[in-house]
PDB file of C-alpha atoms in Angstrom:
ATOM      1  CA  MET T   1       0.074   0.199  -0.072  1.00  0.00           C
ATOM      2  CA  LYS T   2       1.120   3.600  -0.365  1.00  0.00           C
ATOM      3  CA  ARG T   3       1.253   5.741   2.455  1.00  0.00           C
ATOM      4  CA  ARG T   4       3.013   8.810   4.299  1.00  0.00           C
ATOM      5  CA  ILE T   5       6.021   7.466   5.952  1.00  0.00           C
ATOM      6  CA  ILE T   6       9.264   9.104   7.232  1.00  0.00           C
ATOM      7  CA  THR T   7      12.801   9.662   5.238  1.00  0.00           C
ATOM      8  CA  ILE T   8      15.819  10.598   6.463  1.00  0.00           C
ATOM      9  CA  ASP T   9      18.854  12.073   4.959  1.00  0.00           C
ATOM     10  CA  GLN T  10      21.789  10.666   6.029  1.00  0.00           C
ATOM     11  CA  GLU T  11      24.185  13.492   4.707  1.00  0.00           C
ATOM     12  CA  LYS T  12      21.901  15.766   7.017  1.00  0.00           C
ATOM     13  CA  CYS T  13      21.843  13.412  10.031  1.00  0.00           C
ATOM     14  CA  ASN T  14      24.148  14.292  13.208  1.00  0.00           C
ATOM     15  CA  GLY T  15      23.835  11.286  14.987  1.00  0.00           C
ATOM     16  CA  CYS T  16      22.346  12.922  17.974  1.00  0.00           C
ATOM     17  CA  GLY T  17      19.602  10.473  18.258  1.00  0.00           C
ATOM     18  CA  LEU T  18      17.040  13.031  19.467  1.00  0.00           C
ATOM     19  CA  CYS T  19      14.503  11.502  16.728  1.00  0.00           C
ATOM     20  CA  ALA T  20      14.989   8.108  18.094  1.00  0.00           C
ATOM     21  CA  LYS T  21      14.235   9.206  21.384  1.00  0.00           C
ATOM     22  CA  ALA T  22      10.966  11.247  20.141  1.00  0.00           C
ATOM     23  CA  CYS T  23       9.486   8.309  18.116  1.00  0.00           C
ATOM     24  CA  HIS T  24       7.522   6.758  20.942  1.00  0.00           C
ATOM     25  CA  GLU T  25       6.969   3.781  18.416  1.00  0.00           C
ATOM     26  CA  GLY T  26      10.557   2.651  18.194  1.00  0.00           C
ATOM     27  CA  ALA T  27      10.578   2.637  14.682  1.00  0.00           C
ATOM     28  CA  ILE T  28      13.778   5.050  14.831  1.00  0.00           C
ATOM     29  CA  GLY T  29      17.082   3.405  15.885  1.00  0.00           C
ATOM     30  CA  MET T  30      20.890   4.664  15.949  1.00  0.00           C
ATOM     31  CA  VAL T  31      23.104   2.392  13.255  1.00  0.00           C
ATOM     32  CA  ASP T  32      26.731   3.221  13.046  1.00  0.00           C
ATOM     33  CA  GLY T  33      26.117   6.800  14.619  1.00  0.00           C
ATOM     34  CA  LYS T  34      23.398   7.636  11.886  1.00  0.00           C
ATOM     35  CA  ALA T  35      19.533   7.565  12.447  1.00  0.00           C
ATOM     36  CA  LYS T  36      17.764   5.048  10.671  1.00  0.00           C
ATOM     37  CA  LEU T  37      13.905   3.830  10.044  1.00  0.00           C
ATOM     38  CA  LEU T  38      14.335   0.184  11.319  1.00  0.00           C
ATOM     39  CA  ARG T  39      10.526  -0.914  11.165  1.00  0.00           C
ATOM     40  CA  GLU T  40       8.190   0.525   8.590  1.00  0.00           C
ATOM     41  CA  ASP T  41       5.483  -1.110  10.050  1.00  0.00           C
ATOM     42  CA  TYR T  42       6.549   1.031  13.329  1.00  0.00           C
ATOM     43  CA  CYS T  43       6.099   4.219  11.849  1.00  0.00           C
ATOM     44  CA  ASP T  44       2.706   5.946  12.149  1.00  0.00           C
ATOM     45  CA  GLY T  45       3.086   8.774   9.562  1.00  0.00           C
ATOM     46  CA  LEU T  46       2.431  11.347  12.221  1.00  0.00           C
ATOM     47  CA  GLY T  47       6.045  12.897  12.584  1.00  0.00           C
ATOM     48  CA  ASP T  48       6.690  12.966  16.131  1.00  0.00           C
ATOM     49  CA  CYS T  49      10.491  12.614  15.588  1.00  0.00           C
ATOM     50  CA  LEU T  50      10.613  16.037  13.011  1.00  0.00           C
ATOM     51  CA  PRO T  51      10.480  18.511  15.232  1.00  0.00           C
ATOM     52  CA  ALA T  52      13.241  16.761  17.315  1.00  0.00           C
ATOM     53  CA  CYS T  53      15.831  16.867  14.623  1.00  0.00           C
ATOM     54  CA  PRO T  54      18.090  20.261  14.869  1.00  0.00           C
ATOM     55  CA  THR T  55      19.328  19.625  10.917  1.00  0.00           C
ATOM     56  CA  GLY T  56      16.226  19.080   9.427  1.00  0.00           C
ATOM     57  CA  ALA T  57      17.111  15.625   8.015  1.00  0.00           C
ATOM     58  CA  ILE T  58      13.878  14.096   8.586  1.00  0.00           C
ATOM     59  CA  SER T  59      10.920  14.750   5.891  1.00  0.00           C
ATOM     60  CA  PHE T  60       7.871  13.138   4.768  1.00  0.00           C
ATOM     61  CA  GLU T  61       7.009  11.297   1.533  1.00  0.00           C
ATOM     62  CA  VAL T  62       4.702   8.996   0.069  1.00  0.00           C
ATOM     63  CA  ARG T  63       5.652   5.497  -1.102  1.00  0.00           C
ATOM     64  CA  GLU T  64       4.803   1.755  -0.939  1.00  0.00           C
ATOM     65  CA  ALA T  65       5.318   0.685   2.534  1.00  0.00           C
ATOM     66  CA  PRO T  66       3.601  -1.880   5.019  1.00  0.00           C
ATOM     67  CA  ALA T  67       0.780  -0.527   7.193  1.00  0.00           C
ATOM     68  CA  TYR T  68       0.969   0.817  10.136  1.00  0.00           C
ATOM     69  CA  ASP T  69       0.924  -2.014  12.982  1.00  0.00           C
ATOM     70  CA  GLU T  70      -0.340  -0.362  16.497  1.00  0.00           C
ATOM     71  CA  ALA T  71      -0.774  -4.055  17.715  1.00  0.00           C
ATOM     72  CA  ALA T  72       3.093  -5.122  17.444  1.00  0.00           C
ATOM     73  CA  VAL T  73       4.256  -1.534  18.269  1.00  0.00           C
ATOM     74  CA  LEU T  74       2.145  -2.067  21.610  1.00  0.00           C
ATOM     75  CA  ALA T  75       3.750  -5.653  21.865  1.00  0.00           C
ATOM     76  CA  ALA T  76       7.355  -4.395  21.379  1.00  0.00           C
ATOM     77  CA  ARG T  77       6.597  -1.403  24.283  1.00  0.00           C
ATOM     78  CA  LYS T  78       5.530  -3.666  26.603  1.00  0.00           C
ATOM     79  CA  ALA T  79       8.086  -6.493  26.117  1.00  0.00           C
ATOM     80  CA  LYS T  80      10.769  -3.796  26.434  1.00  0.00           C
ATOM     81  CA  GLU T  81       9.382  -2.348  29.661  1.00  0.00           C
ATOM     82  CA  ALA T  82       9.366  -6.297  31.104  1.00  0.00           C
ATOM     83  CA  GLN T  83      12.759  -6.778  30.475  1.00  0.00           C
ATOM     84  CA  GLU T  84      13.768  -3.520  31.810  1.00  0.00           C
ATOM     85  CA  GLU T  85      11.977  -4.876  35.350  1.00  0.00           C
ATOM     86  CA  LYS T  86      13.396  -8.208  34.676  1.00  0.00           C
ATOM     87  CA  PRO T  87      15.698  -9.061  37.581  1.00  0.00           C
ATOM     88  CA  LEU T  88      19.249 -10.183  36.451  1.00  0.00           C
ATOM     89  CA  PRO T  89      19.492 -13.668  35.259  1.00  0.00           C
ATOM     90  CA  CYS T  90      22.281 -14.453  37.526  1.00  0.00           C
ATOM     91  CA  GLY T  91      20.009 -13.853  40.312  1.00  0.00           C
ATOM     92  CA  CYS T  92      22.309 -11.423  41.500  1.00  0.00           C
ATOM     93  CA  PRO T  93      21.035  -9.988  45.135  1.00  0.00           C
ATOM     94  CA  GLY T  94      22.396  -6.651  44.269  1.00  0.00           C
ATOM     95  CA  SER T  95      19.650  -6.097  41.820  1.00  0.00           C
ATOM     96  CA  SER T  96      16.953  -6.393  43.893  1.00  0.00           C
ATOM     97  CA  CYS T  97      15.191  -3.187  45.482  1.00  0.00           C
ATOM     98  CA  GLN T  98      15.961  -2.218  48.808  1.00  0.00           C
ATOM     99  CA  SER T  99      14.862   0.509  51.079  1.00  0.00           C
ATOM    100  CA  MET T 100      16.966   1.339  53.771  1.00  0.00           C
ATOM    101  CA  LYS T 101      16.808   3.598  57.356  1.00  0.00           C
ATOM    102  CA  PRO T 102      19.880   6.112  57.295  1.00  0.00           C
ATOM    103  CA  ALA T 103      22.565   4.791  59.744  1.00  0.00           C
ATOM    104  CA  LYS T 104      23.165   6.379  63.289  1.00  0.00           C
ATOM    105  CA  SER T 105      26.373   7.102  64.407  1.00  0.00           C
ATOM    106  CA  GLY T 106      28.302   4.902  65.818  1.00  0.00           C
ATOM    107  CA  ASP T 107      26.587   2.179  63.545  1.00  0.00           C
ATOM    108  CA  CYS T 108      29.351   1.579  60.870  1.00  0.00           C
ATOM    109  CA  ALA T 109      31.551   4.809  60.863  1.00  0.00           C
ATOM    110  CA  ASP T 110      31.774   8.386  62.621  1.00  0.00           C
ATOM    111  CA  VAL T 111      29.796  10.173  59.825  1.00  0.00           C
ATOM    112  CA  PRO T 112      26.993   8.086  59.519  1.00  0.00           C
ATOM    113  CA  SER T 113      25.850   6.925  56.057  1.00  0.00           C
ATOM    114  CA  GLN T 114      22.622   8.697  54.235  1.00  0.00           C
ATOM    115  CA  LEU T 115      21.731   6.335  51.828  1.00  0.00           C
ATOM    116  CA  ARG T 116      18.378   5.142  51.520  1.00  0.00           C
ATOM    117  CA  ASN T 117      18.004   2.997  48.505  1.00  0.00           C
ATOM    118  CA  PHE T 118      19.660   0.565  46.568  1.00  0.00           C
ATOM    119  CA  PRO T 119      20.640  -0.045  43.736  1.00  0.00           C
ATOM    120  CA  ILE T 120      21.681   3.500  43.218  1.00  0.00           C
ATOM    121  CA  GLN T 121      23.105   2.929  39.402  1.00  0.00           C
ATOM    122  CA  LEU T 122      20.817   4.530  37.146  1.00  0.00           C
ATOM    123  CA  LYS T 123      21.354   1.683  34.681  1.00  0.00           C
ATOM    124  CA  LEU T 124      20.084  -1.159  37.371  1.00  0.00           C
ATOM    125  CA  VAL T 125      17.466   0.814  39.049  1.00  0.00           C
ATOM    126  CA  PRO T 126      13.855  -0.497  38.328  1.00  0.00           C
ATOM    127  CA  VAL T 127      11.560   2.949  36.962  1.00  0.00           C
ATOM    128  CA  ASN T 128       8.980   1.454  39.560  1.00  0.00           C
ATOM    129  CA  ALA T 129      11.099   1.100  42.617  1.00  0.00           C
ATOM    130  CA  PRO T 130       8.578   1.963  45.568  1.00  0.00           C
ATOM    131  CA  TYR T 131      10.947   4.167  46.933  1.00  0.00           C
ATOM    132  CA  PHE T 132      10.478   6.595  44.287  1.00  0.00           C
ATOM    133  CA  ASP T 133       6.958   7.712  45.608  1.00  0.00           C
ATOM    134  CA  GLY T 134       7.013  10.959  46.780  1.00  0.00           C
ATOM    135  CA  ALA T 135      10.711  11.209  46.750  1.00  0.00           C
ATOM    136  CA  ASP T 136      13.363  14.140  46.745  1.00  0.00           C
ATOM    137  CA  LEU T 137      15.523  12.764  43.920  1.00  0.00           C
ATOM    138  CA  LEU T 138      18.929  12.977  44.092  1.00  0.00           C
ATOM    139  CA  ILE T 139      20.793  12.293  40.345  1.00  0.00           C
ATOM    140  CA  ALA T 140      24.579  12.474  40.986  1.00  0.00           C
ATOM    141  CA  ALA T 141      27.788  11.810  38.675  1.00  0.00           C
ATOM    142  CA  ASP T 142      29.703   9.219  39.942  1.00  0.00           C
ATOM    143  CA  CYS T 143      32.440  11.335  40.976  1.00  0.00           C
ATOM    144  CA  THR T 144      30.918  14.072  42.599  1.00  0.00           C
ATOM    145  CA  ALA T 145      30.840  11.944  46.191  1.00  0.00           C
ATOM    146  CA  TYR T 146      34.435  11.798  46.033  1.00  0.00           C
ATOM    147  CA  ALA T 147      35.436  15.394  45.287  1.00  0.00           C
ATOM    148  CA  TYR T 148      32.718  16.771  47.578  1.00  0.00           C
ATOM    149  CA  GLY T 149      33.729  15.286  51.518  1.00  0.00           C
ATOM    150  CA  ASN T 150      30.195  16.368  52.925  1.00  0.00           C
ATOM    151  CA  PHE T 151      28.116  14.597  50.232  1.00  0.00           C
ATOM    152  CA  HIS T 152      26.293  12.221  52.494  1.00  0.00           C
ATOM    153  CA  ARG T 153      24.864  15.186  54.826  1.00  0.00           C
ATOM    154  CA  GLU T 154      24.423  17.871  51.975  1.00  0.00           C
ATOM    155  CA  PHE T 155      22.900  15.988  49.455  1.00  0.00           C
ATOM    156  CA  MET T 156      21.996  12.301  50.058  1.00  0.00           C
ATOM    157  CA  ASN T 157      20.153  13.091  53.387  1.00  0.00           C
ATOM    158  CA  GLY T 158      16.214  12.686  52.922  1.00  0.00           C
ATOM    159  CA  ARG T 159      16.724  12.114  49.075  1.00  0.00           C
ATOM    160  CA  VAL T 160      16.880   9.069  46.917  1.00  0.00           C
ATOM    161  CA  THR T 161      19.872   8.652  45.183  1.00  0.00           C
ATOM    162  CA  LEU T 162      20.720   7.777  41.769  1.00  0.00           C
ATOM    163  CA  ILE T 163      24.265   7.665  40.078  1.00  0.00           C
ATOM    164  CA  GLY T 164      25.709   7.511  36.783  1.00  0.00           C
ATOM    165  CA  CYS T 165      28.560   8.716  34.677  1.00  0.00           C
ATOM    166  CA  PRO T 166      27.366   9.953  30.989  1.00  0.00           C
ATOM    167  CA  LYS T 167      31.114   9.418  29.594  1.00  0.00           C
ATOM    168  CA  LEU T 168      31.276   5.864  30.535  1.00  0.00           C
ATOM    169  CA  ASP T 169      28.054   4.414  30.594  1.00  0.00           C
ATOM    170  CA  ALA T 170      26.374   3.726  26.800  1.00  0.00           C
ATOM    171  CA  GLY T 171      23.519   5.457  25.579  1.00  0.00           C
ATOM    172  CA  SER T 172      21.749   7.958  27.117  1.00  0.00           C
ATOM    173  CA  TYR T 173      19.717   8.243  30.481  1.00  0.00           C
ATOM    174  CA  ALA T 174      16.971  10.160  29.258  1.00  0.00           C
ATOM    175  CA  GLU T 175      14.414   7.608  28.216  1.00  0.00           C
ATOM    176  CA  LYS T 176      14.922   5.850  31.747  1.00  0.00           C
ATOM    177  CA  LEU T 177      14.144   8.987  33.609  1.00  0.00           C
ATOM    178  CA  GLU T 178      11.406   9.820  31.537  1.00  0.00           C
ATOM    179  CA  GLN T 179       9.634   6.805  32.681  1.00  0.00           C
ATOM    180  CA  ILE T 180      10.676   7.332  36.537  1.00  0.00           C
ATOM    181  CA  PHE T 181       9.327  10.773  36.201  1.00  0.00           C
ATOM    182  CA  THR T 182       5.941   9.812  34.667  1.00  0.00           C
ATOM    183  CA  ARG T 183       5.343   6.776  36.582  1.00  0.00           C
ATOM    184  CA  ASN T 184       5.948   8.269  40.002  1.00  0.00           C
ATOM    185  CA  ASN T 185       5.390  10.999  42.501  1.00  0.00           C
ATOM    186  CA  ILE T 186       8.551  12.676  42.209  1.00  0.00           C
ATOM    187  CA  LYS T 187       8.567  15.812  44.397  1.00  0.00           C
ATOM    188  CA  SER T 188      11.982  17.629  43.573  1.00  0.00           C
ATOM    189  CA  VAL T 189      15.038  16.870  41.327  1.00  0.00           C
ATOM    190  CA  THR T 190      18.574  17.855  42.119  1.00  0.00           C
ATOM    191  CA  VAL T 191      21.487  17.126  39.973  1.00  0.00           C
ATOM    192  CA  THR T 192      25.134  16.839  41.019  1.00  0.00           C
ATOM    193  CA  ARG T 193      27.893  17.265  38.290  1.00  0.00           C
ATOM    194  CA  MET T 194      31.338  17.826  38.108  1.00  0.00           C
ATOM    195  CA  VAL T 195      32.606  20.732  36.152  1.00  0.00           C
ATOM    196  CA  VAL T 196      34.318  19.100  33.064  1.00  0.00           C
ATOM    197  CA  PRO T 197      32.267  19.356  29.894  1.00  0.00           C
ATOM    198  CA  CYS T 198      31.210  15.432  29.636  1.00  0.00           C
ATOM    199  CA  CYS T 199      29.544  15.611  32.884  1.00  0.00           C
ATOM    200  CA  GLY T 200      27.386  17.800  31.157  1.00  0.00           C
ATOM    201  CA  GLY T 201      25.466  14.897  29.639  1.00  0.00           C
ATOM    202  CA  LEU T 202      23.637  14.126  33.100  1.00  0.00           C
ATOM    203  CA  PRO T 203      21.855  17.630  33.365  1.00  0.00           C
ATOM    204  CA  PHE T 204      20.906  17.210  29.496  1.00  0.00           C
ATOM    205  CA  ALA T 205      19.329  13.971  30.067  1.00  0.00           C
ATOM    206  CA  VAL T 206      17.273  15.036  32.808  1.00  0.00           C
ATOM    207  CA  GLN T 207      15.831  18.093  31.397  1.00  0.00           C
ATOM    208  CA  THR T 208      15.152  16.053  28.246  1.00  0.00           C
ATOM    209  CA  ALA T 209      13.460  13.428  30.148  1.00  0.00           C
ATOM    210  CA  LEU T 210      11.450  16.223  32.409  1.00  0.00           C
ATOM    211  CA  GLU T 211      10.253  17.720  29.328  1.00  0.00           C
ATOM    212  CA  ALA T 212       9.015  14.730  27.814  1.00  0.00           C
ATOM    213  CA  SER T 213       6.984  13.489  30.840  1.00  0.00           C
ATOM    214  CA  GLY T 214       5.277  16.896  30.676  1.00  0.00           C
ATOM    215  CA  LYS T 215       5.544  17.333  34.641  1.00  0.00           C
ATOM    216  CA  GLU T 216       6.574  20.528  36.223  1.00  0.00           C
ATOM    217  CA  ILE T 217       9.125  19.128  38.805  1.00  0.00           C
ATOM    218  CA  PRO T 218      11.141  21.660  40.837  1.00  0.00           C
ATOM    219  CA  TYR T 219      14.675  20.954  39.707  1.00  0.00           C
ATOM    220  CA  ARG T 220      18.155  22.254  40.097  1.00  0.00           C
ATOM    221  CA  VAL T 221      21.885  21.467  39.159  1.00  0.00           C
ATOM    222  CA  VAL T 222      24.990  21.589  41.376  1.00  0.00           C
ATOM    223  CA  THR T 223      28.372  21.854  39.875  1.00  0.00           C
ATOM    224  CA  ILE T 224      31.437  20.714  42.001  1.00  0.00           C
ATOM    225  CA  THR T 225      35.240  21.158  41.084  1.00  0.00           C
ATOM    226  CA  PRO T 226      37.790  18.264  41.393  1.00  0.00           C
ATOM    227  CA  ASN T 227      39.046  20.176  44.818  1.00  0.00           C
ATOM    228  CA  GLY T 228      35.480  20.088  46.146  1.00  0.00           C
ATOM    229  CA  ASP T 229      34.061  23.561  45.633  1.00  0.00           C
ATOM    230  CA  ILE T 230      30.519  24.332  44.465  1.00  0.00           C
ATOM    231  CA  ILE T 231      29.623  26.440  41.498  1.00  0.00           C
ATOM    232  CA  ASP T 232      26.243  27.312  41.519  1.00  0.00           C
TER     233      ASP T 232
END
């Protein structure tokens, strides 16, 4: 059948991946650093991806293409969500959700831990973890807790903590954060990042996820230098 469907100009594509994130049907993916239409039957022809493209690489064309398969799109989406929430095959106890009370002074150290949840790695945490309900969320770049000596008391105290490194972790955090913001009642978001440029990917992912979720959640970014100074 002939119908309207997107086309992607590979010469104009800069590989930013924003169109793939904007395509809720999962029709677009990244291949060798370029956006590709992976499933024609997943493309509904409505063009949610068009305004996300900063280079104008995406346009419409009318040509022979399989019909849009909404049932297949919904099934793929459910399978992806189930996989994200599935425990690791090894049954590692470190992947199971735990809510904790902050330690009291003398329990384990002179400076008590303020960690309230586990796991804390963004790539591991389930999007529907029970401790997200009504949480003040701290999203911290890995290095910040080591650079800032009073990190537990000033940033982790009273917050649910998630950590990540946009330079070392593959892919973007934006999609998972969007699901966390959408599915849960998050009261506020604090991001701690290092002053180095590569750390900018963390607040960018948070901002992208907040916009995509459609929620107005109070949000702030704290930048920390390697010697422990805070730059507002």
